[in-house]
């Protein structure tokens, strides 16, 4: 049994900067505070938060869309979800990020739903908006 996570986040930065923070391993590591290895090509692999998260990039539209097969280390072997980060310009220098994650094991839904907010959206906004933690 799986569930879907959906979030909508407004970030005070242009879509290209949000995209770069998510796909550039150095920037990703800076905003999360954890090691990331990201091959920025379709078919490329990635790991984030050390090796806690791993997957394969399925589709890229620079500044607009990232689609990945994504899994957490604690999930059953072979279990992947599909995440999509859809970025759109909102005003002069804002981005609306529409996020979805399909196929999250029901047993991990609550933790992952909260984790995206606390481990991604909050630190990403702080990093890009120049706010102190």
PDB file of C-alpha atoms in Angstrom:
ATOM      1  CA  UNK A   1       0.000   0.000   0.000  1.00  0.00           C
ATOM      2  CA  UNK A   2       1.387   3.385  -1.033  1.00  0.00           C
ATOM      3  CA  UNK A   3       0.422   7.024  -0.687  1.00  0.00           C
ATOM      4  CA  UNK A   4       1.102  10.284  -2.498  1.00  0.00           C
ATOM      5  CA  UNK A   5       2.632  13.445  -1.048  1.00  0.00           C
ATOM      6  CA  UNK A   6       1.801  16.833  -2.591  1.00  0.00           C
ATOM      7  CA  UNK A   7       3.256  20.171  -1.537  1.00  0.00           C
ATOM      8  CA  UNK A   8       3.175  23.669  -2.936  1.00  0.00           C
ATOM      9  CA  UNK A   9       5.951  26.012  -1.805  1.00  0.00           C
ATOM     10  CA  UNK A  10       6.703  29.626  -2.682  1.00  0.00           C
ATOM     11  CA  UNK A  11      10.388  30.540  -2.679  1.00  0.00           C
ATOM     12  CA  UNK A  12      11.798  34.054  -3.017  1.00  0.00           C
ATOM     13  CA  UNK A  13      14.230  33.149  -5.801  1.00  0.00           C
ATOM     14  CA  UNK A  14      13.961  32.666  -9.560  1.00  0.00           C
ATOM     15  CA  UNK A  15      13.274  29.131 -10.877  1.00  0.00           C
ATOM     16  CA  UNK A  16      16.824  28.737 -12.251  1.00  0.00           C
ATOM     17  CA  UNK A  17      18.271  29.193  -8.744  1.00  0.00           C
ATOM     18  CA  UNK A  18      15.818  26.728  -7.190  1.00  0.00           C
ATOM     19  CA  UNK A  19      16.604  24.195  -9.928  1.00  0.00           C
ATOM     20  CA  UNK A  20      20.364  24.666  -9.408  1.00  0.00           C
ATOM     21  CA  UNK A  21      20.056  24.185  -5.642  1.00  0.00           C
ATOM     22  CA  UNK A  22      18.233  20.897  -6.182  1.00  0.00           C
ATOM     23  CA  UNK A  23      20.449  19.540  -8.979  1.00  0.00           C
ATOM     24  CA  UNK A  24      23.948  20.864  -8.209  1.00  0.00           C
ATOM     25  CA  UNK A  25      25.564  18.577  -5.634  1.00  0.00           C
ATOM     26  CA  UNK A  26      27.607  21.368  -4.022  1.00  0.00           C
ATOM     27  CA  UNK A  27      24.604  23.672  -3.628  1.00  0.00           C
ATOM     28  CA  UNK A  28      22.418  20.767  -2.503  1.00  0.00           C
ATOM     29  CA  UNK A  29      25.001  19.885   0.157  1.00  0.00           C
ATOM     30  CA  UNK A  30      25.158  23.510   1.274  1.00  0.00           C
ATOM     31  CA  UNK A  31      21.445  23.858   1.910  1.00  0.00           C
ATOM     32  CA  UNK A  32      20.934  20.402   3.457  1.00  0.00           C
ATOM     33  CA  UNK A  33      24.179  20.304   5.415  1.00  0.00           C
ATOM     34  CA  UNK A  34      24.713  16.715   4.193  1.00  0.00           C
ATOM     35  CA  UNK A  35      26.751  15.132   1.390  1.00  0.00           C
ATOM     36  CA  UNK A  36      25.086  14.810  -2.031  1.00  0.00           C
ATOM     37  CA  UNK A  37      26.313  13.202  -5.246  1.00  0.00           C
ATOM     38  CA  UNK A  38      24.232  14.202  -8.260  1.00  0.00           C
ATOM     39  CA  UNK A  39      24.802  13.296 -11.898  1.00  0.00           C
ATOM     40  CA  UNK A  40      22.887  16.086 -13.632  1.00  0.00           C
ATOM     41  CA  UNK A  41      21.874  14.048 -16.694  1.00  0.00           C
ATOM     42  CA  UNK A  42      18.731  12.091 -17.521  1.00  0.00           C
ATOM     43  CA  UNK A  43      19.553   8.518 -16.510  1.00  0.00           C
ATOM     44  CA  UNK A  44      22.114   9.766 -14.002  1.00  0.00           C
ATOM     45  CA  UNK A  45      22.129   8.547 -10.420  1.00  0.00           C
ATOM     46  CA  UNK A  46      22.087  10.557  -7.230  1.00  0.00           C
ATOM     47  CA  UNK A  47      22.477  10.163  -3.489  1.00  0.00           C
ATOM     48  CA  UNK A  48      21.452  12.759  -0.893  1.00  0.00           C
ATOM     49  CA  UNK A  49      21.769  12.993   2.855  1.00  0.00           C
ATOM     50  CA  UNK A  50      24.829  10.785   2.594  1.00  0.00           C
ATOM     51  CA  UNK A  51      23.354   7.566   1.244  1.00  0.00           C
ATOM     52  CA  UNK A  52      19.964   7.808   2.956  1.00  0.00           C
ATOM     53  CA  UNK A  53      18.285   8.821  -0.322  1.00  0.00           C
ATOM     54  CA  UNK A  54      19.214   7.430  -3.710  1.00  0.00           C
ATOM     55  CA  UNK A  55      17.732   7.229  -7.148  1.00  0.00           C
ATOM     56  CA  UNK A  56      17.818   7.930 -10.854  1.00  0.00           C
ATOM     57  CA  UNK A  57      16.890  11.097 -12.718  1.00  0.00           C
ATOM     58  CA  UNK A  58      14.154  10.373 -15.263  1.00  0.00           C
ATOM     59  CA  UNK A  59      13.403  13.754 -16.807  1.00  0.00           C
ATOM     60  CA  UNK A  60      14.919  17.244 -16.729  1.00  0.00           C
ATOM     61  CA  UNK A  61      13.779  20.583 -18.089  1.00  0.00           C
ATOM     62  CA  UNK A  62      16.311  23.102 -16.748  1.00  0.00           C
ATOM     63  CA  UNK A  63      14.640  25.697 -14.566  1.00  0.00           C
ATOM     64  CA  UNK A  64      11.251  23.999 -14.925  1.00  0.00           C
ATOM     65  CA  UNK A  65      11.073  20.301 -14.063  1.00  0.00           C
ATOM     66  CA  UNK A  66      12.909  17.500 -12.281  1.00  0.00           C
ATOM     67  CA  UNK A  67      11.468  13.963 -12.232  1.00  0.00           C
ATOM     68  CA  UNK A  68      13.276  11.218 -10.331  1.00  0.00           C
ATOM     69  CA  UNK A  69      12.845   7.632  -9.202  1.00  0.00           C
ATOM     70  CA  UNK A  70      13.601   8.065  -5.507  1.00  0.00           C
ATOM     71  CA  UNK A  71      14.007   5.717  -2.571  1.00  0.00           C
ATOM     72  CA  UNK A  72      14.830   5.887   1.095  1.00  0.00           C
ATOM     73  CA  UNK A  73      17.367   3.522   2.640  1.00  0.00           C
ATOM     74  CA  UNK A  74      14.786   2.147   5.096  1.00  0.00           C
ATOM     75  CA  UNK A  75      12.298   1.097   2.386  1.00  0.00           C
ATOM     76  CA  UNK A  76      11.927  -2.538   1.284  1.00  0.00           C
ATOM     77  CA  UNK A  77      14.492  -3.590  -1.325  1.00  0.00           C
ATOM     78  CA  UNK A  78      13.490  -2.549  -4.839  1.00  0.00           C
ATOM     79  CA  UNK A  79      10.876  -0.018  -3.657  1.00  0.00           C
ATOM     80  CA  UNK A  80      11.022   3.321  -5.466  1.00  0.00           C
ATOM     81  CA  UNK A  81       8.699   6.309  -5.609  1.00  0.00           C
ATOM     82  CA  UNK A  82       8.462   8.928  -8.341  1.00  0.00           C
ATOM     83  CA  UNK A  83       9.113  12.527  -7.319  1.00  0.00           C
ATOM     84  CA  UNK A  84       8.419  15.588  -9.453  1.00  0.00           C
ATOM     85  CA  UNK A  85       9.571  19.127  -8.764  1.00  0.00           C
ATOM     86  CA  UNK A  86       7.633  21.515 -11.049  1.00  0.00           C
ATOM     87  CA  UNK A  87       8.979  25.063 -10.990  1.00  0.00           C
ATOM     88  CA  UNK A  88       7.189  28.119 -12.298  1.00  0.00           C
ATOM     89  CA  UNK A  89       7.923  31.818 -12.103  1.00  0.00           C
ATOM     90  CA  UNK A  90       5.601  33.708  -9.790  1.00  0.00           C
ATOM     91  CA  UNK A  91       6.076  37.447  -9.900  1.00  0.00           C
ATOM     92  CA  UNK A  92       9.407  39.165 -10.440  1.00  0.00           C
ATOM     93  CA  UNK A  93      11.702  36.917  -8.415  1.00  0.00           C
ATOM     94  CA  UNK A  94       9.585  34.151  -6.914  1.00  0.00           C
ATOM     95  CA  UNK A  95       9.156  30.509  -7.723  1.00  0.00           C
ATOM     96  CA  UNK A  96       6.164  28.334  -7.094  1.00  0.00           C
ATOM     97  CA  UNK A  97       7.415  24.797  -6.533  1.00  0.00           C
ATOM     98  CA  UNK A  98       4.764  22.123  -6.988  1.00  0.00           C
ATOM     99  CA  UNK A  99       6.034  18.867  -5.572  1.00  0.00           C
ATOM    100  CA  UNK A 100       4.592  15.378  -5.745  1.00  0.00           C
ATOM    101  CA  UNK A 101       5.853  12.003  -4.621  1.00  0.00           C
ATOM    102  CA  UNK A 102       3.887   8.974  -5.804  1.00  0.00           C
ATOM    103  CA  UNK A 103       4.433   5.494  -4.368  1.00  0.00           C
ATOM    104  CA  UNK A 104       5.486   6.320  -0.799  1.00  0.00           C
ATOM    105  CA  UNK A 105       5.101   3.235   1.399  1.00  0.00           C
ATOM    106  CA  UNK A 106       2.117   3.915   3.691  1.00  0.00           C
ATOM    107  CA  UNK A 107       4.217   2.986   6.729  1.00  0.00           C
ATOM    108  CA  UNK A 108       6.647   5.846   5.958  1.00  0.00           C
ATOM    109  CA  UNK A 109       4.169   8.445   4.670  1.00  0.00           C
ATOM    110  CA  UNK A 110       3.956  10.570   7.810  1.00  0.00           C
ATOM    111  CA  UNK A 111       7.739  10.804   8.249  1.00  0.00           C
ATOM    112  CA  UNK A 112       8.395  11.576   4.575  1.00  0.00           C
ATOM    113  CA  UNK A 113       5.590  14.138   4.368  1.00  0.00           C
ATOM    114  CA  UNK A 114       7.058  15.977   7.376  1.00  0.00           C
ATOM    115  CA  UNK A 115      10.646  15.385   6.213  1.00  0.00           C
ATOM    116  CA  UNK A 116      10.155  17.214   2.930  1.00  0.00           C
ATOM    117  CA  UNK A 117       9.076  20.282   4.884  1.00  0.00           C
ATOM    118  CA  UNK A 118      11.786  20.162   7.549  1.00  0.00           C
ATOM    119  CA  UNK A 119      14.708  18.736   5.531  1.00  0.00           C
ATOM    120  CA  UNK A 120      14.044  20.337   2.151  1.00  0.00           C
ATOM    121  CA  UNK A 121      11.634  23.274   1.927  1.00  0.00           C
ATOM    122  CA  UNK A 122      12.667  25.094   5.118  1.00  0.00           C
ATOM    123  CA  UNK A 123      16.446  24.853   4.569  1.00  0.00           C
ATOM    124  CA  UNK A 124      16.065  25.496   0.818  1.00  0.00           C
ATOM    125  CA  UNK A 125      14.147  28.689   1.516  1.00  0.00           C
ATOM    126  CA  UNK A 126      16.705  29.770   4.127  1.00  0.00           C
ATOM    127  CA  UNK A 127      19.558  29.070   1.699  1.00  0.00           C
ATOM    128  CA  UNK A 128      18.021  30.870  -1.279  1.00  0.00           C
ATOM    129  CA  UNK A 129      16.338  33.693   0.600  1.00  0.00           C
ATOM    130  CA  UNK A 130      19.424  34.449   2.702  1.00  0.00           C
ATOM    131  CA  UNK A 131      17.708  33.884   6.031  1.00  0.00           C
ATOM    132  CA  UNK A 132      19.637  32.709   9.057  1.00  0.00           C
ATOM    133  CA  UNK A 133      18.599  29.318  10.412  1.00  0.00           C
TER     134      UNK A 133
END
